[in-house]
XYZ file of C-alpha atoms in Angstrom:
578
model
C 95.122 135.473 90.055
C 98.366 135.349 88.111
C 99.987 132.001 87.507
C 103.123 131.309 89.581
C 106.462 131.571 87.865
C 108.016 128.208 86.992
C 110.702 127.138 89.426
C 113.794 124.960 89.320
C 113.433 121.560 90.982
C 116.129 119.344 92.445
C 118.215 117.725 89.690
C 117.722 114.020 88.918
C 119.942 111.632 90.864
C 123.248 111.530 89.004
C 122.579 114.858 87.295
C 120.395 113.871 84.322
C 117.553 111.548 83.419
C 118.502 108.375 81.545
C 116.649 107.995 78.230
C 116.803 104.572 76.566
C 114.132 105.145 73.931
C 115.395 104.598 70.404
C 115.230 107.806 68.312
C 112.272 107.886 65.949
C 114.409 107.896 62.796
C 116.107 104.625 63.809
C 113.025 102.854 65.098
C 111.657 101.256 61.917
C 115.020 99.793 60.922
C 115.549 98.361 64.406
C 112.010 96.908 64.459
C 112.639 95.164 61.159
C 115.894 93.715 62.467
C 114.260 92.681 65.743
C 111.729 90.586 63.838
C 114.607 88.349 62.723
C 116.191 88.019 66.167
C 115.646 85.291 68.751
C 113.147 86.413 71.397
C 113.059 86.300 75.175
C 109.609 86.576 76.753
C 109.954 88.482 80.011
C 107.794 88.627 83.127
C 105.468 91.438 84.161
C 108.059 92.469 86.758
C 110.763 92.824 84.112
C 108.332 94.776 81.914
C 107.785 97.258 84.756
C 111.526 97.527 85.374
C 112.182 98.036 81.665
C 109.720 100.936 81.532
C 111.278 102.542 84.616
C 114.763 102.153 83.153
C 113.734 103.515 79.758
C 112.207 106.762 81.042
C 114.919 107.491 83.603
C 113.006 106.662 86.786
C 115.958 104.523 87.941
C 118.614 107.101 86.980
C 121.571 106.840 87.003
C 120.997 103.120 86.288
C 120.825 102.662 82.515
C 120.673 98.864 82.106
C 119.704 95.696 83.875
C 122.506 95.215 86.366
C 125.747 93.510 85.433
C 127.573 91.356 87.951
C 129.687 94.132 89.495
C 126.669 96.375 90.047
C 124.591 93.479 91.323
C 127.139 92.306 93.880
C 127.875 95.764 95.236
C 124.154 96.531 95.526
C 123.714 93.368 97.576
C 126.712 94.096 99.792
C 126.716 97.898 100.091
C 123.508 99.242 98.488
C 125.631 100.936 95.836
C 126.341 100.614 92.139
C 129.874 99.772 91.077
C 130.488 103.505 90.461
C 129.595 104.316 94.072
C 126.117 105.748 93.533
C 123.593 104.765 96.171
C 121.182 102.155 94.833
C 119.601 99.715 97.312
C 117.599 97.275 95.170
C 118.918 94.915 92.457
C 117.249 95.416 89.084
C 118.037 92.352 87.001
C 116.949 90.443 83.927
C 116.740 86.745 84.901
C 116.771 84.061 82.223
C 117.337 80.345 81.945
C 120.161 78.899 79.816
C 119.328 78.383 76.166
C 120.958 78.424 72.730
C 120.127 82.110 72.239
C 121.678 83.104 75.597
C 125.267 83.852 74.607
C 127.602 86.813 74.684
C 127.317 89.454 71.937
C 123.942 88.032 70.893
C 121.150 90.499 70.156
C 117.772 89.306 71.436
C 114.305 90.824 71.234
C 112.587 91.333 74.590
C 108.852 90.674 74.414
C 106.014 90.711 76.941
C 103.518 87.912 77.609
C 101.464 89.050 74.589
C 104.564 88.662 72.401
C 104.699 92.411 71.829
C 108.160 93.770 71.023
C 109.573 96.059 73.724
C 113.329 96.285 73.253
C 116.505 94.814 71.816
C 119.176 93.689 74.265
C 122.787 93.138 73.274
C 124.017 90.528 75.741
C 127.300 91.739 77.223
C 127.211 89.806 80.512
C 125.793 86.464 81.632
C 126.254 85.506 85.261
C 124.636 83.199 87.837
C 122.987 84.571 90.966
C 122.333 83.063 94.369
C 118.719 83.133 95.539
C 119.522 82.732 99.233
C 122.133 85.481 99.104
C 119.726 87.924 97.465
C 116.964 87.010 99.920
C 119.202 87.466 102.973
C 120.836 90.708 101.888
C 117.936 92.501 100.212
C 114.947 91.227 102.186
C 116.707 90.197 105.377
C 114.968 86.826 105.281
C 114.703 83.556 103.370
C 111.187 82.996 104.753
C 108.924 81.806 101.938
C 106.024 83.885 103.262
C 107.843 86.908 101.855
C 106.174 87.225 98.428
C 109.409 88.075 96.606
C 111.373 85.260 98.238
C 108.714 82.812 97.039
C 108.545 84.428 93.597
C 112.299 84.292 93.044
C 112.139 80.499 92.973
C 110.599 80.750 89.505
C 113.085 83.276 88.134
C 115.746 82.201 85.663
C 119.052 80.988 87.077
C 121.153 83.481 85.103
C 121.134 87.277 84.920
C 121.649 89.073 81.620
C 123.014 92.557 81.115
C 123.997 94.735 78.189
C 122.997 97.609 75.968
C 119.266 98.238 75.808
C 117.527 99.798 72.838
C 113.912 100.360 73.839
C 111.458 100.450 70.964
C 108.107 100.481 72.719
C 107.033 101.253 76.239
C 104.365 98.911 77.644
C 100.894 99.865 76.449
C 98.555 101.352 79.042
C 94.983 102.316 78.228
C 93.840 103.388 81.690
C 94.219 106.825 83.278
C 96.298 108.036 80.347
C 96.293 111.647 81.586
C 97.949 110.569 84.843
C 100.691 108.371 83.406
C 103.490 110.908 83.433
C 107.166 110.135 82.820
C 109.796 111.684 85.107
C 110.418 114.433 82.548
C 106.701 115.167 82.176
C 106.182 115.103 85.950
C 109.068 117.499 86.518
C 107.691 119.887 83.907
C 104.260 119.909 85.574
C 105.723 120.342 89.056
C 107.902 123.255 87.953
C 104.767 125.116 86.842
C 103.408 125.149 90.405
C 106.173 127.567 91.340
C 107.381 125.748 94.473
C 110.954 124.483 94.642
C 110.048 121.974 97.356
C 108.089 118.873 96.403
C 106.836 116.304 98.902
C 106.134 112.862 97.421
C 103.677 110.457 98.991
C 104.253 106.774 98.273
C 101.057 104.752 98.435
C 99.668 101.383 97.370
C 96.508 101.679 99.497
C 93.343 103.792 99.462
C 93.681 107.193 101.136
C 91.631 107.902 104.248
C 91.209 111.177 106.120
C 94.338 110.644 108.181
C 96.424 110.318 104.997
C 94.760 113.421 103.599
C 95.595 115.419 106.722
C 99.149 114.121 106.828
C 99.925 114.945 103.200
C 98.437 118.430 103.450
C 100.463 119.197 106.564
C 103.663 117.841 105.000
C 103.284 120.117 101.962
C 102.487 123.127 104.152
C 105.472 122.552 106.445
C 107.955 122.864 103.572
C 105.849 125.354 101.581
C 105.837 122.931 98.678
C 103.791 120.920 96.222
C 102.427 117.469 97.029
C 103.266 114.775 94.490
C 100.632 112.112 95.107
C 102.449 109.226 93.446
C 100.689 105.855 93.822
C 102.254 102.639 92.588
C 100.272 101.046 89.744
C 102.776 98.383 88.691
C 103.146 95.354 90.957
C 102.358 95.748 94.660
C 101.772 93.280 97.476
C 99.553 90.360 96.400
C 96.064 90.938 97.752
C 96.296 94.748 97.692
C 93.365 96.829 96.480
C 93.578 96.905 92.669
C 94.976 100.096 91.205
C 91.819 100.889 89.227
C 89.862 101.231 92.459
C 92.659 103.082 94.209
C 93.210 105.613 91.442
C 89.483 106.384 91.339
C 89.692 107.313 95.019
C 92.857 109.389 94.503
C 91.253 111.338 91.659
C 88.180 112.066 93.750
C 90.248 113.338 96.654
C 92.669 115.364 94.520
C 89.840 117.082 92.641
C 87.584 117.796 95.615
C 89.585 118.085 98.822
C 93.042 119.478 97.977
C 94.216 122.929 96.918
C 94.663 122.518 93.137
C 97.712 124.760 93.331
C 99.437 122.383 95.722
C 98.912 118.866 94.353
C 99.887 116.795 91.343
C 98.515 113.277 90.969
C 100.674 111.039 88.768
C 101.005 107.255 88.491
C 104.163 105.224 89.070
C 104.513 101.954 87.075
C 106.874 100.450 89.646
C 107.167 96.764 90.493
C 107.541 96.865 94.268
C 109.787 94.380 96.058
C 108.241 94.793 99.535
C 111.813 95.151 100.810
C 111.060 97.438 103.737
C 113.965 99.770 104.667
C 115.954 99.209 101.478
C 112.867 99.808 99.398
C 112.110 103.060 101.240
C 115.537 104.394 100.201
C 114.804 103.223 96.644
C 111.477 105.062 96.691
C 113.257 108.245 97.772
C 115.798 107.898 94.947
C 113.043 107.293 92.399
C 111.002 110.271 93.641
C 114.042 112.529 93.291
C 114.118 111.588 89.620
C 110.482 112.680 89.396
C 111.331 116.046 90.987
C 110.667 115.526 94.700
C 113.114 116.516 97.427
C 111.029 115.109 100.301
C 109.389 111.726 100.762
C 106.749 110.832 103.340
C 107.882 107.534 104.860
C 105.260 105.505 106.709
C 105.459 103.017 109.538
C 106.581 99.634 108.163
C 107.077 101.312 104.787
C 106.957 98.742 101.945
C 106.594 95.906 104.429
C 105.186 92.567 103.218
C 103.266 91.806 106.418
C 104.118 88.921 108.709
C 106.462 85.993 108.304
C 105.610 82.316 108.739
C 105.878 82.676 112.531
C 103.463 85.598 112.655
C 106.112 88.275 113.207
C 106.583 91.412 111.057
C 109.464 91.149 108.621
C 110.695 94.632 109.567
C 110.474 96.944 112.548
C 107.883 99.743 112.342
C 110.481 102.528 112.092
C 113.343 100.725 110.320
C 112.473 102.346 106.984
C 112.293 105.853 108.431
C 115.683 105.403 110.077
C 117.341 104.146 106.904
C 115.953 106.968 104.742
C 117.003 109.557 107.342
C 120.482 107.992 107.401
C 120.890 108.502 103.638
C 118.837 111.692 103.252
C 121.791 114.058 102.824
C 123.462 111.948 100.144
C 120.161 111.389 98.343
C 119.138 115.021 98.594
C 115.692 113.820 99.677
C 114.457 114.705 103.140
C 112.523 112.155 105.173
C 109.073 113.348 106.221
C 107.905 110.850 108.857
C 104.381 109.483 108.803
C 103.196 110.873 112.138
C 100.447 109.063 113.989
C 97.276 111.148 113.878
C 94.003 110.500 115.687
C 90.563 112.036 115.297
C 89.228 114.312 118.037
C 85.442 113.901 117.849
C 84.746 116.788 120.232
C 86.653 119.166 117.968
C 86.043 117.502 114.596
C 89.701 117.511 113.609
C 92.835 115.356 113.472
C 95.825 115.858 115.717
C 99.178 114.210 116.343
C 99.126 111.755 119.230
C 102.178 113.464 120.741
C 100.258 116.754 121.055
C 97.247 115.603 123.044
C 96.785 114.599 126.649
C 95.805 111.112 127.752
C 92.449 112.488 128.893
C 91.520 113.693 125.395
C 88.704 111.721 123.771
C 89.900 110.223 120.462
C 88.629 107.949 117.716
C 90.648 105.704 115.452
C 90.104 102.741 113.148
C 92.938 100.344 112.362
C 93.540 98.832 108.952
C 92.381 95.487 110.324
C 89.141 97.065 111.538
C 88.577 98.702 108.150
C 88.760 95.291 106.526
C 87.176 93.049 109.159
C 84.550 95.230 110.829
C 83.489 97.451 107.953
C 84.245 96.286 104.399
C 83.917 92.563 105.126
C 80.553 93.139 106.823
C 79.178 95.508 104.193
C 79.251 98.372 106.713
C 80.001 101.845 105.386
C 83.040 103.618 106.787
C 82.265 106.736 108.887
C 82.752 110.183 107.321
C 85.274 111.260 109.962
C 87.487 108.383 108.820
C 86.952 108.354 105.039
C 85.410 110.836 102.634
C 81.939 109.617 101.547
C 82.990 109.368 97.898
C 85.919 107.123 98.834
C 83.728 104.979 101.068
C 81.275 104.496 98.181
C 84.032 103.425 95.776
C 85.450 100.940 98.287
C 81.990 99.541 99.027
C 81.448 98.960 95.296
C 84.712 97.057 94.988
C 84.653 95.131 98.256
C 81.567 93.006 98.873
C 80.992 91.464 102.322
C 83.477 88.768 103.290
C 81.066 85.894 102.641
C 80.769 87.064 99.025
C 84.511 87.379 98.461
C 86.575 84.697 96.763
C 88.493 81.999 98.584
C 90.849 79.167 97.613
C 90.998 76.049 99.773
C 94.267 74.360 98.842
C 94.709 70.698 99.823
C 98.293 69.447 99.904
C 99.618 66.060 100.971
C 101.078 62.810 99.707
C 99.423 60.782 96.995
C 96.739 58.680 98.679
C 96.530 60.926 101.735
C 92.835 61.624 101.210
C 92.950 65.039 99.576
C 90.479 64.363 96.780
C 88.019 62.472 98.998
C 87.918 65.231 101.609
C 87.719 67.861 98.872
C 84.721 66.077 97.377
C 82.870 66.116 100.710
C 83.837 69.754 101.311
C 82.512 70.749 97.888
C 79.075 69.377 98.746
C 79.042 71.207 102.075
C 80.058 74.479 100.449
C 77.248 74.147 97.929
C 74.886 73.486 100.831
C 76.037 76.794 102.352
C 75.271 78.725 99.179
C 78.742 78.897 97.679
C 79.280 78.099 94.005
C 82.424 75.984 93.779
C 85.075 75.260 91.157
C 87.203 72.154 91.752
C 90.761 71.932 90.447
C 91.957 68.391 91.148
C 95.592 67.632 90.361
C 94.872 64.534 88.267
C 92.062 66.215 86.322
C 94.151 69.332 85.661
C 96.971 67.175 84.270
C 94.497 65.685 81.797
C 93.395 69.080 80.481
C 95.300 72.189 81.549
C 98.710 70.525 81.943
C 98.582 67.726 79.398
C 102.075 66.846 78.207
C 103.892 67.836 81.379
C 106.056 65.226 83.067
C 106.958 64.772 86.723
C 110.297 66.544 86.925
C 110.548 69.266 89.564
C 110.274 71.921 86.864
C 107.165 70.339 85.324
C 105.552 69.849 88.723
C 106.133 73.497 89.561
C 104.660 74.573 86.222
C 101.600 72.415 86.869
C 101.052 73.827 90.374
C 101.528 77.414 89.253
C 98.997 76.876 86.455
C 96.491 75.664 89.015
C 97.394 78.635 91.205
C 96.962 81.103 88.364
C 93.494 79.789 87.514
C 92.555 79.722 91.209
C 93.735 83.306 91.624
C 91.611 84.513 88.715
C 88.534 82.740 90.050
C 89.084 84.121 93.551
C 89.604 87.631 92.184
C 86.113 87.452 90.705
C 84.536 86.217 93.914
C 84.687 82.476 93.235
C 85.221 79.601 95.641
C 87.956 77.241 94.481
C 88.850 73.841 95.941
C 92.287 72.639 94.798
C 93.630 69.169 95.539
C 97.192 68.515 94.394
C 100.250 66.911 95.963
C 102.122 70.226 95.500
C 105.222 68.904 97.286
C 107.413 72.021 97.396
C 106.985 74.808 99.969
C 108.337 77.555 97.732
C 105.835 76.816 94.990
C 102.911 76.626 97.414
C 103.910 79.971 98.906
C 104.194 81.415 95.423
C 100.619 80.250 94.779
C 99.568 81.816 98.080
C 100.962 85.112 96.813
C 99.196 84.697 93.448
C 95.841 84.149 95.141
C 96.343 86.598 98.007
C 97.098 85.470 101.541
C 93.769 86.717 102.968
C 91.925 84.477 100.523
C 94.114 81.373 100.687
C 93.514 78.473 103.088
C 96.263 75.848 103.038
C 94.995 72.454 104.231
C 97.726 69.941 105.028
C 96.355 66.408 104.771
C 98.829 64.854 107.170
C 98.734 61.130 106.441
C 101.751 58.857 107.121
C 103.306 57.388 104.018
C 102.686 53.844 105.335
C 98.938 54.558 105.357
C 99.109 56.114 101.890
C 100.781 52.972 100.578
C 98.089 50.757 102.131
C 95.399 52.814 100.397
C 97.143 52.768 97.012
C 94.768 50.809 94.773
C 96.748 51.764 91.653
C 99.969 50.285 93.004
C 101.950 53.450 92.299
C 103.956 53.298 95.516
C 104.855 49.652 94.867
C 106.096 50.538 91.388
C 108.120 53.407 92.827
C 109.634 51.109 95.445
C 110.677 48.729 92.650
C 112.224 51.595 90.692
C 109.690 51.383 87.869
C 108.576 54.996 88.518
C 111.183 57.683 89.084
C 110.873 60.919 91.128
C 107.806 59.700 93.006
C 106.920 62.009 95.903
C 107.636 60.427 99.254
C 109.866 57.673 97.801
C 112.723 59.157 95.796
C 111.518 62.784 95.676
C 110.849 64.795 98.832
C 107.541 66.058 100.161
C 108.052 69.339 102.034
C 105.306 69.538 104.633
C 103.856 72.993 105.351
C 105.391 74.791 108.310
C 102.324 76.875 109.083
C 99.249 75.598 107.243
C 95.941 77.163 108.237
C 94.496 73.690 108.824
C 96.132 70.293 109.427
C 93.952 67.207 109.020
C 94.403 63.736 110.502
C 92.862 61.227 108.100
C 93.672 58.221 110.271
C 91.706 59.282 113.349
C 89.020 61.235 111.453
C 86.733 60.458 108.529
C 86.601 62.641 105.399
C 83.228 63.949 106.602
C 84.655 65.000 109.963
C 87.623 66.670 108.309
C 85.423 68.510 105.822
C 83.390 69.913 108.732
C 86.625 71.138 110.351
C 87.255 73.198 107.221
C 83.675 74.489 107.073
C 83.871 75.652 110.683
C 87.153 77.434 109.927
C 85.550 79.229 106.978
C 82.592 80.244 109.161
C 84.960 81.626 111.800
C 86.753 83.659 109.136
C 83.472 84.987 107.735
C 84.008 83.340 104.355
C 80.724 81.471 104.543
C 77.617 82.275 106.567
C 75.889 79.815 108.844
C 73.560 80.072 111.798
C 75.103 77.034 113.434
C 78.497 75.382 113.497
C 78.906 71.721 112.692
C 80.592 69.690 115.435
């Protein structure tokens, strides 16, 4: 068989790919100069954005947004020059002596590795509530980005970027293709049409069928383009996901119709706006169609249990802008399995009398993976099922964080101590992160300002998240007075593995129990910023468990938590404790 002739793909958005990488001949001199510059350590999200900017994935955007771009993106989903661009891409920072106009600063990651030099040309404040309302359509702290933004810097920086080093990746090196490399590979397939599939989840048979049909309908190539930057907290890790994608691409797709490449994007979970962003990005990688799913890029449910976005909002918004983007919207059609015919079919093409089989995402998690039950072959290829089974042990062997929050003296530590013993009795190994103990070791030197309190809580949350990720049981007891910070910790740990326990004790009772006399000192003004006296305690709006420590003993309250964990499958027991 002769190889197909290379074809011309759709041009990048704006006409050409942005390239911010410093030419090789200038790199050593700039590195030497950067070593003498003040440094700004940036977050993992900014690192992802910097890589996407540098290689042209965000074309025509060529810098972290200045104020004019930022405001118009919020208001109209456009850059100041009129180009469609629905998501703000910014470099947040806090004020400091090095943050001044015309200053060159070195941008470094959390390992202090040099990435780029920024010449600061703009410094402007931004409004968290405005961004949340306009980009995410909500200020609800259960949205992971709304919670995360509370720890971003209060200023945005913009200016000329000279990128010296892209972030180092050592995994799946053959699949980490830049837009230019991806376009070159796609052109070799000989098909002018390219259908991109955005995914942050494992692929099951229904996804396989859908993607194959989408490519066939436009006589094009499938760009299987999973996100491996930042996704929704609690998602399947990208190492596991990419293993499943490789297996499927190598064994179950026509090799002349598929390209698997990885996208180092930091998702915002912004629903409809993000779907348009994904289409724009995929155009830069060479695709002129994007498969848009139900609740595309949705973050799940809000604090009242309602979805943040409608199931078809994203499809409608992409279709609305498809002509301007030059990227057609391929809808994610609902397919069901027909067991009598051993095939998948669209729901709209079968009669009500037809026998069908289907498994929801909730069933995959709750009925199969969490119970150690292998997924059926009609639903998932055996190789994929094996990989998922390796990664996901039964629910009672998965990690969990029980997070006690409440006023000082409410009974958090006492109830946590009883709970720890009961968890050990049920076969769980437990790590305890008590607020006072953590301040002695992990957070020694921090004060009690709001900023220091938030740092302390996020440190506890980070450690808890790492322990949970490795299957550990963590009991945390800390005042943690601010809702935004607690919701940020929830996102760090993963909502499915986070149990917020509100120890709801009236402040009068807490003061009566105060053997250290802290409340009395606060009342006299000897202690400043004391929670409940001259600093607020923001009670949870929707904690998983609320405890009454006046009517119930610590033992009774601990058993309430144990029974909850049994109901959720997080611990096993043959009998509930009443």
